[in-house]
Structure formats: structure tokens, C-alpha cells
Amino acid sequence: MASLLQPDRVLYLVHGEKKIRSPLSTLYFCRYCSELRSLECVSHEVDSHYCPSCLENMPSAEAKLKKNRKRICNQLNENFRCANCFDCPCCMHTLSTRATNIPAPLPDDPSKTAMKKAYYLACGFCRWTSRDVGMADKSVASGGWQEPDNPHTQRINKLIEYYQQLAQREKLERDRKKLARRRPYMPLAFSEKYGLGTRLQRQRPGAPITSLAGLSLKEGEDQKEINIEPAQALDEVEPLPEDCYTRPINLPEVTSLRQRLLQPDFQPAGASQLHPKHKHLLIKRSLRCRKCEHNLSKPEFNPTSIKFKIQLVAVSYIPEVRIMSIPNLRFQKECQVLLTLTNPVENITHVTLVGCEEGDPEDINSTAKVMVPTKELVLAGKDAAAEYDELAEPQDFQDDPDVVAFRKSNKIGFFIKVVPQREEDGDVTVSFKIRHDFRNLAAPIRPSEEGDAPAEAIWLTHHVELSLGPIIA
Amino acid sequence: MPLFEGLGSGGEKTAVVIDLGAAYTKCGFAGETGPRFIIPSEIQKPGQQQSIKVVQYNINTEELYSNLKEFIHTLYFRHLLVNPRDRRVLIIESILCPSHFRETLTKVFFKQFEVPSVLFAPSHLLSIMSLGINSGLVMDCGYTETLVLPVYECIPILSAWEALPLGGKAIHKELDGLLVEQCTVDSDSSTGQSLPTVIGSIPEEVVEDIKVRTCFVSDLQRGLKIQEAKFNLEGTAERPTPPPDVDYPLDGEKILHIKGPIRDSVMEMLFEQDNEEKSVATLVLDTLVKCPIDTRKVLSENLVIIGGTAMLPGFLHRLLAEIRFLVDKPKYRDALATKSFRLHSPPAKPNCTAWLGGAIFGALQDILGSRSVSRDYYNQTGRIPDWCCLSSPPPESVYDAGKTPPPLMKRAFSTEK
């Protein structure tokens, strides 16, 4: 069955902001809106974080705050980096902790030496070790490795505090101006003229931002004034060292741009300053329908589990059309193509196929005329136990042998007739509409008192496009 | 280490700060000391080996929209790992960014990712903020161009901007040409082959890596001698001794022999004055000439150099020396009275300085909130104001299929109707 490996030969049309055509295996089905959704018309959300190497689930920072975990752990989770795992700064592979035995003097008896374990980090791929950058071996297996601090942190924090103070002043002034502006006797022309006089009035959104320099810290207004030293400009810059012009370069010692950019704070030029960084986390994503805000896909929290809590994928609700066999397609000659239709739900589904009319706005790609079977096709429900149940009676559907080629549990094969209309290079494309009944098993909005069939069938129509391959002359 | 007080204290979540450059994008959170990630501004389409640059101004809206959407998607879900809906966005941009690109970017943020608000901030102004000063002459040496903009008392002097297309892109092109012309490749089967015969063309990443690891900017005296030797037709000027050759490995099997002279001469193109006598150094002086007289002294003593190209070894020293050398030339000697030039060193690497300014600004939550364009405002008006077209919508892009180009302005004396 070639279509298993070529899913993009059968495309379903999704009605969203943009009309998107994609295979059914990539689509989602919103049961509440009863519509197909593609990845582009749902909103993506971050569900949970996990480390790809130690597979530890990182709950969100708020959850950690409530549980009062250690501060270092919190900070690393703010950074979205794993506390235990490191990345090799040379090749970005995961580092493994190795242990050696070193002789060390016993604490009680300095003359005797005993073997103590010392741990260092090593990369299995490029053979980098933490000793290459001069990091001393640690005595604990994990938790001893620290990333170096940015030397400019203090200055930057001071700058932020200073500007926050200016910002508070601006806010106070603005609020004061708002209250003070209500003067009914002020003529309109007067306020127009001085309308944008001070920069603080009417900050139009989107207008170029003006900085906060117009405000100066008024003396005596605040007890705690943070004064910042403006940066001092330098007269001289350090020149290149003389041996730069004559010394041959040892290329492995010079870091490449990618290695430098992995450490944005330091960006070292020499390989002896590359320190390992904690490993970056990955996320699990949940999807949400934009119209009804229901979740379409929600994975499990546990990183080792591939199941989903909510999984509203289209292949489990919509009957799937697949191409089974294609004869030689000839220009202007009628060919019979064998397609299969699979029923994903457990009840019997009735499917009607309708060809596209002339001038259908959705039918833009078809290059051939298609004759679909006019009778209604009935699909048996999917029965998981059917293959084990030998005594099951075969269900009796009267199948027209011209239309239905075979029937096997919840799948039927049927014929369509295709007449290629264009003699050109390129695939023959046909499209038709498939109409089927859908029983919504979502919680009913109104509890039905009669107690009859809890789900009512609604009829859904989907536009399907098939790409049948080139014309063989 | 990030400030810990942001989350859980009841305030807003920290804003996302993105500096979308032509070559690299710096992204991170407000209030931090450095960007979390510096990634190339490219997306990889499945099935294609060549990555696509995201910042392109000449493609039609739909393609730009889908490229930007995919790029911002990886930014949020691979690197920043936060929900777009929760946090405001501060985008650092160049003032010469076309309105059409901005509009498309805003549309991606509001329609696709539903962020609460967006603010576009000019990179030159924010670099001043990272220093704690009010005025400065900011030169951004980036990938596509070098752009100089003076800022006086926190207001950009827009009329005095100067730019030249001498940036990383031009350097790569020049270096590629020199490598193809002069260098040989050894592969396992043969030695000394010229480059085009062994591999078709060098990918730009490799050229960039060669530039970063082997090239440097010579100081003024040496540089002038190299330029003389290059343009000297009689051959009398002698070139200073070139640095040693480098053997650069290409994909593990081939070795590229980079000739010594290339290493120091390729950067001279930034300082060679072309026919209009413009170079990266004259930009600074030309800007000063355009500025009001009273501001010149303050500006010349507060030079700030940002951008990735400024991180080349020896660049800053050479730039300062060139400026001092040129200011004595007759062209500038009479025009400029100020002769003292001083350079700032910001608390971050030059390629992250603008980002740092943005992070500091983004940490002021009320100010960010009051000056941003909110999603409601965008839904009402349908466009984001730009400094060049605050109230009228920008002209339609000429690259969109099916749209007629804007009508040419008729001349005043024309008799056509």
C-alpha cells in the first residue's frame, strides 16, 4: 500500500483563516465545533518542561515556589536549564560524569593516604573534559559544578534600579497631571497649543519612544535616591598584541562562532575559556482550538510517557480515504482507480460521495473529471475484538460489485472513474466531497430526558483531493 | 543569574526581548544581564538543505509571513520555552527597517501568537540606555550595513543618520572572492587544487567561520601600507610581511590553505575610501558635521560602537586611530572644531549591547505597558504606527502578486491629466 508511505497524496481541506490542504494524519478535529483544524489554526501552549537527557520533569516555577524547594533549583528552572546535566561547550553533546581515584590524605591521619573519588565531566563524542578548561575535580558527583558569573551583573542591576526609580517618577507625574488637568475654564486653544509640550502628556502608543531623561531626580523628594555614575568613555583602546601579526594560529585553540554564541555573556575567543553550560530543557506542547478554547491535544506530564490525556486527532473521527491502486492513466480515457475508505469509530457510518460542481471555489487543483459512486456506502464499525472472534457472523451488506471491490471489517474498497483532462507533465489531481454522519459523543449540552440514543448524528462534509500520479501516454 | 523577584511577586511576567538582526537574533527576557540565546536568523524547511533567511525585505507578504511565523514559533517553543500569550514583547529594530516588514511582523505576533502587546524600539537609543548616559554617537556595525545615528539628550537626531553597506555581508563576499582566487585545497586524492574544482562554492557559514577565526584588523600604520601596496600600480610600495598561512579543514577530508596576506587585507575594505571618499570611519565624522554645533563636543566624546562586526580583533583600536587621522585632513579640519574622541565600553559584548538596553527598558513594567501597542489597539486600527507614517498607512508592498505598483507622482508642470 504505497499510500502508507506517501500520506500527502490524499489531502483534506481545512476551513480556517486560510484554506489549508493537508493529509488527515496531520489534522485535528474539534468535537465541539465539529470542524477539522490544522496546526496553523490552533494556538500552541507550553505544557511542561523536561530535560532530554535525564528525563526529569520540571514543573513550572510557580509550583516550585509553593513547594519551597532549594533556591538554586529554582533559579535554574527560571533559566529553563536542567540542574544535573551539562552540555559540552565544544560539540553540544551531553556530558557524562566520570570518576577517578586519587590519593588524598585522610582527615584524621595526614601521613596515610587513601583513595578518594574525584569526579570530572567528559564528553564521549569529542573527548573534551572539564580539566581542559582548568576546572578542578569535584568530590561530589552532582551539584558541585558552577557556571561562571557575568562580571557586569552588578552594574546592570544598578542601572535597572535607577531607571525604575525614574519610571516611578514618570508614573507619579502622569497621574498627577491627569488629576490636575480637569480645568473647565481652560480654553481649548490653549491646551492644543501646549498639548504635546511636555513629553509626559499623552504618550501615543506606537509613537517613537522617548527616554526618561527629561525627568531628573528632584532633590528632597525622596529619601532614598539612587544615583548612577554615567559610564566613563575611554581615550585609548587596547591595540592588537604585536605577535598577532607573526604568530601562527593553532586553529583548534580558537573557538568557532557557534561555540562562542552558545555563551552569550562571555563569547570567549580561546578554547581554554569555554565552560560547560547546563542543559537546555525541552517542552511538551498542548494545542487549543481558537474558536471554542477547548483543548485538542494535551500530553501527559511524565516525560517518559508518550500517551495523551486529550487526543482529538482527525484520524480517529473522520473516515479516511486512501489510494490502493492506480491503473495506467491515459489522456481523455476513462480509468478506474481503487480507493479504500476506513471507518475509525465504533458505530456504523454512512458515507456519500459527491463530485465537485462546476465553479466550486474550493476546487482549484483538479486536472481530471471524476465519477464517484452515487449510492451511499455503508461502513461497519471498528470492532477491536473482531479478529479474535472467529464465531462472529459476517455482517451482510448488499454490495454492488461494480462499486464496492471488497469489504474487510471496517474498511471497504471502491472504484472511482477518472478521465484526465489535461495532457501535461504533472500529477493528475481529482477532488470530490465526502459526506458522512458523525455522532458527537461529547457531553451533551442539554441532558436528554427521553433516554434515547444519546448522540444525534450530524452530517459533515469534507473536501478531499487526491494526487494520482503522472499520465502514462 | 536572572532577577528572581519577577515571578510570583504578583506583578506581571517579565517581557520577552527580541533583537531581530539580519544575521543573528538575540532573544531573552527583560531584566536579565544577557540574552539567553543568540541564534542565526534562518529557518530550515524540511527537504531543503539550504536554510532560508528570515529578514528579507524583497519577498512578497505571504512568504514573509510564513517565514516569520515559523521562526517566531521556534523562538518561543525551542528557545524561550514560554507561552506567547502571557508576556509582552519588546522588539529591537533598526530605524531603517521598512514599514512593510514591521507590519508583517506585528501581524504574526498578534494574529498567530496572540501576544498582549508589542513595542518596537530603536537599537541606537537603547544602547545609550545600557550605559546610563544621555547622549552618544552610536555606530551599529552589523551584517547588511553600518549605520550611525547620534542621540542627544535621549532624542535621536534623525536628520544626521549615515549608513554604508559595509558589513558582514560585504566582508564575506570579498573573502569568498579572495579565497576562490588565491587559495588551494588538498583533498585525500590530490593536492594543490584550486578551490572551484574541488568544491563548487564555499557555503557562507564556512566563510564566516574563517573570518571569525583567522582574520583581524591591522592597526593604522600597517593598514595604510597594505592599502598603498594594493593600489600601487608601479609596484614600488612594499607590503608589510604578511601573517603566516593557516590550514583550515573543510568537512574532515579536505584542507584549505589560506594564504597569509588574505588574513589581514580583507578587513581593509572597511577602511579603504571608495570614490566618494567614504569609509566606516568617515561615517562618524560626516555625522558630526551634520549635527548641530552645540552637540558636537558631547557626541564626539561619547562614541558607542555596537554590532557583531565591531567584535573583530583590532577593530575598535583601528577605528579610533582612523577617526583621529581623518579629522586632520582638510575636509574635516575646518568643519569640525572638536578633536577629542572617546569610546565607551558597555557592560556587554557589542553584539548584545542593544539587547541589553532593551532588557533594561523592558524591566520597567509600567513604562513598557503604557508605550506599547496593545492587541486591542491593533485589532481596532489594523496597523502599527511607524515613525515615518504615524497616521497614514504605509504604501503597499510592490512585491505582492497582483497588486499594482503605486502611481508615480506627476510632475508639477506636466500637462497630463
mmCIF file of N, CA, C and O in Angstrom, chain A residues 6 58 102 114 140 178 185 210 265 417 430 438 458 462:
data_model
loop_
_atom_site.group_PDB
_atom_site.id
_atom_site.type_symbol
_atom_site.label_atom_id
_atom_site.label_comp_id
_atom_site.label_asym_id
_atom_site.label_seq_id
_atom_site.Cartn_x
_atom_site.Cartn_y
_atom_site.Cartn_z
ATOM 1 N N GLN A 6 3.232 7.527 1.563
ATOM 2 C CA GLN A 6 3.087 8.806 0.884
ATOM 3 C C GLN A 6 1.784 9.442 1.326
ATOM 4 O O GLN A 6 0.816 9.506 0.580
ATOM 5 N N MET A 58 10.238 19.017 34.898
ATOM 6 C CA MET A 58 10.426 20.258 35.642
ATOM 7 C C MET A 58 9.089 20.941 35.760
ATOM 8 O O MET A 58 8.607 21.506 34.797
ATOM 9 N N ILE A 102 41.788 9.231 43.289
ATOM 10 C CA ILE A 102 43.047 9.938 43.522
ATOM 11 C C ILE A 102 43.466 9.715 44.954
ATOM 12 O O ILE A 102 42.638 9.622 45.851
ATOM 13 N N ALA A 114 44.659 7.705 51.384
ATOM 14 C CA ALA A 114 43.652 6.741 50.957
ATOM 15 C C ALA A 114 43.099 7.184 49.617
ATOM 16 O O ALA A 114 43.230 8.333 49.221
ATOM 17 N N VAL A 140 31.897 15.718 44.856
ATOM 18 C CA VAL A 140 30.531 15.199 44.782
ATOM 19 C C VAL A 140 30.179 14.953 43.335
ATOM 20 O O VAL A 140 30.637 15.668 42.451
ATOM 21 N N LYS A 178 -2.904 63.950 35.269
ATOM 22 C CA LYS A 178 -4.252 63.522 34.885
ATOM 23 C C LYS A 178 -5.279 64.139 35.810
ATOM 24 O O LYS A 178 -6.328 64.613 35.385
ATOM 25 N N TYR A 185 -12.271 75.787 32.762
ATOM 26 C CA TYR A 185 -12.140 77.141 32.215
ATOM 27 C C TYR A 185 -10.945 77.286 31.282
ATOM 28 O O TYR A 185 -10.736 78.323 30.699
ATOM 29 N N THR A 210 10.461 57.900 23.734
ATOM 30 C CA THR A 210 11.426 58.882 24.223
ATOM 31 C C THR A 210 11.877 58.375 25.570
ATOM 32 O O THR A 210 11.106 57.782 26.309
ATOM 33 N N ASP A 265 27.143 35.599 27.316
ATOM 34 C CA ASP A 265 27.714 36.572 28.248
ATOM 35 C C ASP A 265 29.206 36.725 28.083
ATOM 36 O O ASP A 265 29.754 37.780 28.356
ATOM 37 N N LYS A 417 -14.106 6.536 -11.267
ATOM 38 C CA LYS A 417 -13.674 6.619 -12.650
ATOM 39 C C LYS A 417 -13.078 7.986 -12.890
ATOM 40 O O LYS A 417 -13.665 9.001 -12.530
ATOM 41 N N VAL A 430 -7.594 14.875 -8.659
ATOM 42 C CA VAL A 430 -9.052 14.885 -8.657
ATOM 43 C C VAL A 430 -9.515 15.307 -7.272
ATOM 44 O O VAL A 430 -8.796 15.155 -6.291
ATOM 45 N N PHE A 438 -21.827 11.826 11.704
ATOM 46 C CA PHE A 438 -20.906 11.867 12.838
ATOM 47 C C PHE A 438 -21.722 11.943 14.107
ATOM 48 O O PHE A 438 -22.628 12.761 14.226
ATOM 49 N N ILE A 458 -24.923 14.131 13.100
ATOM 50 C CA ILE A 458 -24.902 15.305 12.235
ATOM 51 C C ILE A 458 -24.090 14.926 11.014
ATOM 52 O O ILE A 458 -23.227 14.057 11.069
ATOM 53 N N HIS A 462 -16.593 16.983 3.859
ATOM 54 C CA HIS A 462 -15.188 17.384 3.724
ATOM 55 C C HIS A 462 -14.805 17.343 2.260
ATOM 56 O O HIS A 462 -15.266 16.501 1.503
#
